[in-house]
Tab-separated table of C-alpha atoms in Angstrom:
chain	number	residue	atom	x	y	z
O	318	UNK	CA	7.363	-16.453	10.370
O	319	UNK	CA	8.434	-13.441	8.130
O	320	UNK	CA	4.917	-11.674	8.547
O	321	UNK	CA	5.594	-10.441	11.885
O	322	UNK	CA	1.755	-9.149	11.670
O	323	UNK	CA	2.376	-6.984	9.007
O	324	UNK	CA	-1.245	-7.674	7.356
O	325	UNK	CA	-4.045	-8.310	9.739
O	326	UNK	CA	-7.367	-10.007	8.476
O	327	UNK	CA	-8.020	-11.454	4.919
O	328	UNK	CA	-8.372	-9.536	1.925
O	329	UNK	CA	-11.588	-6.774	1.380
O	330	UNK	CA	-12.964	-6.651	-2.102
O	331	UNK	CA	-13.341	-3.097	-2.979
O	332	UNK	CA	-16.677	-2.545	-4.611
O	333	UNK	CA	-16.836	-0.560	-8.483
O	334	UNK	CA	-19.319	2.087	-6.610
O	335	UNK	CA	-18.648	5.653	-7.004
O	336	UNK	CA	-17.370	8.210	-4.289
O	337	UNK	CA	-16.483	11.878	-5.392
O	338	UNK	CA	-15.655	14.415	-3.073
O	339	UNK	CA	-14.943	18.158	-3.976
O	340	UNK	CA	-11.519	18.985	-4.546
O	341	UNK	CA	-10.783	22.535	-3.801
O	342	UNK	CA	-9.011	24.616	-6.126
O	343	UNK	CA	-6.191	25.972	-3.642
O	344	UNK	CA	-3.060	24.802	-2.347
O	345	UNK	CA	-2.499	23.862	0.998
O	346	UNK	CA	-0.062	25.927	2.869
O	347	UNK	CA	1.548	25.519	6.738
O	348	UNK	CA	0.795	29.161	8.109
O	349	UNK	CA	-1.093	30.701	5.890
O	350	UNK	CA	-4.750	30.635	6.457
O	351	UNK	CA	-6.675	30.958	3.453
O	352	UNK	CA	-10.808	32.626	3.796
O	353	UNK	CA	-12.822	29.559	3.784
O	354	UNK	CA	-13.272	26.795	2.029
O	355	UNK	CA	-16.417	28.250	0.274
O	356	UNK	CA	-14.114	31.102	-1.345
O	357	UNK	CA	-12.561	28.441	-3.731
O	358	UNK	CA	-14.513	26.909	-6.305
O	359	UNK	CA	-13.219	23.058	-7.273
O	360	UNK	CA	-14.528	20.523	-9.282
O	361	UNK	CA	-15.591	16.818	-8.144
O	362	UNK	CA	-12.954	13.992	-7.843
O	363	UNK	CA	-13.853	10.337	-8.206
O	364	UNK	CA	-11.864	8.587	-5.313
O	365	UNK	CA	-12.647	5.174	-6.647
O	366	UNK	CA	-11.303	6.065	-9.836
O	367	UNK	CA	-8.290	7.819	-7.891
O	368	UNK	CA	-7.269	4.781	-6.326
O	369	UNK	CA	-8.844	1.365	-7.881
O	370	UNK	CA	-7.199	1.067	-11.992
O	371	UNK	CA	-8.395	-2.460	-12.059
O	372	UNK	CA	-11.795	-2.858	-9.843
O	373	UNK	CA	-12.245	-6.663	-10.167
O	374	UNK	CA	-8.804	-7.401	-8.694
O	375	UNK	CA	-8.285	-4.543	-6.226
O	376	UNK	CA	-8.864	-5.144	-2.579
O	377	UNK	CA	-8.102	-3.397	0.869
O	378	UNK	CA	-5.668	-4.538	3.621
O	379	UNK	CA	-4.769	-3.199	7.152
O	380	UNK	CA	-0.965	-3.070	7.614
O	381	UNK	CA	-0.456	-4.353	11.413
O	382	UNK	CA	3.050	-3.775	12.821
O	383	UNK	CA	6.057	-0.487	12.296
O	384	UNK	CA	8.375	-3.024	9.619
O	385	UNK	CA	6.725	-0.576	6.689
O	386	UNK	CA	6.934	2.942	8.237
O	387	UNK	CA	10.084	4.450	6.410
O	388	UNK	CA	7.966	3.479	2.950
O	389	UNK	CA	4.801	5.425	5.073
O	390	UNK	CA	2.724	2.609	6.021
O	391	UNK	CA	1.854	2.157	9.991
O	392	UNK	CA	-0.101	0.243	12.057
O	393	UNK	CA	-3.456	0.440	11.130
O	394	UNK	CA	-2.944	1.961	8.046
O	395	UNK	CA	-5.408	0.790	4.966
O	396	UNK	CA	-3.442	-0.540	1.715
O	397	UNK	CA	-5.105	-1.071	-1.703
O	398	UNK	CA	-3.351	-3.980	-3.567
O	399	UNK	CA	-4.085	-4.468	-7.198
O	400	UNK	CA	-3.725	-8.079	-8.250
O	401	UNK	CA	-3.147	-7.650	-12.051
O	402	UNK	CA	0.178	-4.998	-12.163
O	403	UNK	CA	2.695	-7.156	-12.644
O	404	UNK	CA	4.969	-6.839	-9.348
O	405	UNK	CA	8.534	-5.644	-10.894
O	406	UNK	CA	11.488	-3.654	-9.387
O	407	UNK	CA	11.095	-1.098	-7.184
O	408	UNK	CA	6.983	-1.939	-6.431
O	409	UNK	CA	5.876	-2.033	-2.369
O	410	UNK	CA	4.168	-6.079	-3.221
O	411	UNK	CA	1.905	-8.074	-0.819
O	412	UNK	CA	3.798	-11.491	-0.714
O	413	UNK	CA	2.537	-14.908	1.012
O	414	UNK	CA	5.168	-16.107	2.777
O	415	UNK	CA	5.058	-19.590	4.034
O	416	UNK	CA	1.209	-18.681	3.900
O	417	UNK	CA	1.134	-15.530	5.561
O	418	UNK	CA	0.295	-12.057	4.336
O	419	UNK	CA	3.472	-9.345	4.384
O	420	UNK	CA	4.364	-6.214	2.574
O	421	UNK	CA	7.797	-5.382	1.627
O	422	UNK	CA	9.486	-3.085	-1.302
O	423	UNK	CA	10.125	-5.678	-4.228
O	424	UNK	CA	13.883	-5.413	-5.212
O	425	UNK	CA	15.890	-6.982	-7.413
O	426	UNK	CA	19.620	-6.786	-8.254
O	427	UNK	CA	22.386	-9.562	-10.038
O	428	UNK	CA	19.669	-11.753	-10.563
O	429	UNK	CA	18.950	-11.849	-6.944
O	430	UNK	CA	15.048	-10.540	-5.820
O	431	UNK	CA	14.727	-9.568	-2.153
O	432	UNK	CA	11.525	-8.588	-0.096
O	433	UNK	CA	13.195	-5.298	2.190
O	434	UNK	CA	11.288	-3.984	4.961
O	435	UNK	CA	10.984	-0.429	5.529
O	436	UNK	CA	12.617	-0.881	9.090
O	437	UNK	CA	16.623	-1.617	8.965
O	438	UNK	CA	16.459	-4.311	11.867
O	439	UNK	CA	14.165	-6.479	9.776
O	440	UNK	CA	16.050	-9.134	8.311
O	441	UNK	CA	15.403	-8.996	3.796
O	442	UNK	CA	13.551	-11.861	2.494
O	443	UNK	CA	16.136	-13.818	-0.314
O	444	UNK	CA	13.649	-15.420	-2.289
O	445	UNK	CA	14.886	-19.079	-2.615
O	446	UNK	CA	13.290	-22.458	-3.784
O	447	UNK	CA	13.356	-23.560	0.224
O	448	UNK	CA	10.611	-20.741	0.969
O	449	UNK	CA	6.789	-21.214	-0.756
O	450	UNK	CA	6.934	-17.302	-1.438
O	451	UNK	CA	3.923	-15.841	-3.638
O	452	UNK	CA	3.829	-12.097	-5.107
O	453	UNK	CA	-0.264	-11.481	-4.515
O	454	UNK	CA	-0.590	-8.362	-5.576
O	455	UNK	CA	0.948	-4.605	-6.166
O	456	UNK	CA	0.114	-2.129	-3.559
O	457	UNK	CA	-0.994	1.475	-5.412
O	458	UNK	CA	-1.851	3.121	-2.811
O	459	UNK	CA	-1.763	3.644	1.388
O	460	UNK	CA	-5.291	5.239	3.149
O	461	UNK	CA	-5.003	7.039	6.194
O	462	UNK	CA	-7.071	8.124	8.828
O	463	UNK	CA	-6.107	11.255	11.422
O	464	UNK	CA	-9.279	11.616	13.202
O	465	UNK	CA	-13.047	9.991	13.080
C-alpha cells in the first residue's frame, strides 16, 4: 500500500569478504585536469570496511521508484541497511509496512514519529496502532552505478 515499489526483491546478505581499491591521493576538481592517475600515489581502501560496521546484520537492497530522490536515492539505486543501529531521529530506515519493504527519513516530533518520503506529493506515514509498521533496519549508505 505505502511501498509504492520503493524496495524491489528481498534482502541480499552482504558477505565479510574483503574489497580494497586504491584511493588516489588528489582531489577531484570540475575543469581542471590533473596528469594521470599514475602521477598520484594513494594508499588502499577497504570498501567493505567503508560501508558494512556490522557484517552479520548488513544486507543490500535496490530502491525501485523516485519517492527517495531529494534524500539521493533513485530507481535502481543499491542501499546497505544495517539491522543493529538503532533507527532514531533523523535516520533514512527500511520499514515493513503492512508487510512490504519502504524507505523513508525516520522523524519524530511531540511524541509523534512519521515515515517522510523524499518526494513532497507522497503522503507521511503517522505511525499508529491501526498499521503493523516494523523499523528493519538503518540505511548507512546508497551505491551507485553511472556506467558498466
Amino acid at each position: 500500500m505505502y511501498s509504492n515499489r520503493l524496495l524491489a526483491g528481498m534482502p541480499v546478505p552482504i558477505t565479510a569478504s574483503s574489497i580494497t581499491l586504491s584511493l588516489l591521493d588528489c582531489a577531484v576538481h570540475r575543469g581542471i585536469t590533473p596528469s594521470t592517475a599514475q602521477d598520484f600515489s594513494g594508499k588502499q581502501l577497504d570498501i567493505s570496511a567503508l560501508l558494512v560496521e556490522h557484517p552479520q546484520s548488513t544486507c543490500l537492497l535496490r530502491v525501485a521508484g523516485p519517492s527517495m530522490q531529494e534524500y539521493g536515492m533513485v530507481d535502481g539505486d543499491l542501499i546497505v541497511v544495517d539491522r543493529a543501529i538503532q533507527a532514531r531521529h533523523g535516520h533514512i530506515v527500511v520499514a515493513i509496512v503492512d508487510s512490504e519493504f519502504t524507505v523513508k527519513y525516520l522523524y519524530q516530533a511531540d511524541g509523534v514519529t512519521h515515515l517522510k518520503a523524499g518526494d513532497p506529493s507522497c503522503p507521511d506515514i503517522v505511525l499508529k496502532d491501526e498499521y503493523a509498521i516494523e523499523i528493519w533496519g538503518v540505511v548507512t549508505s546508497c551505491i551507485k552505478r553511472f556506467s558498466k
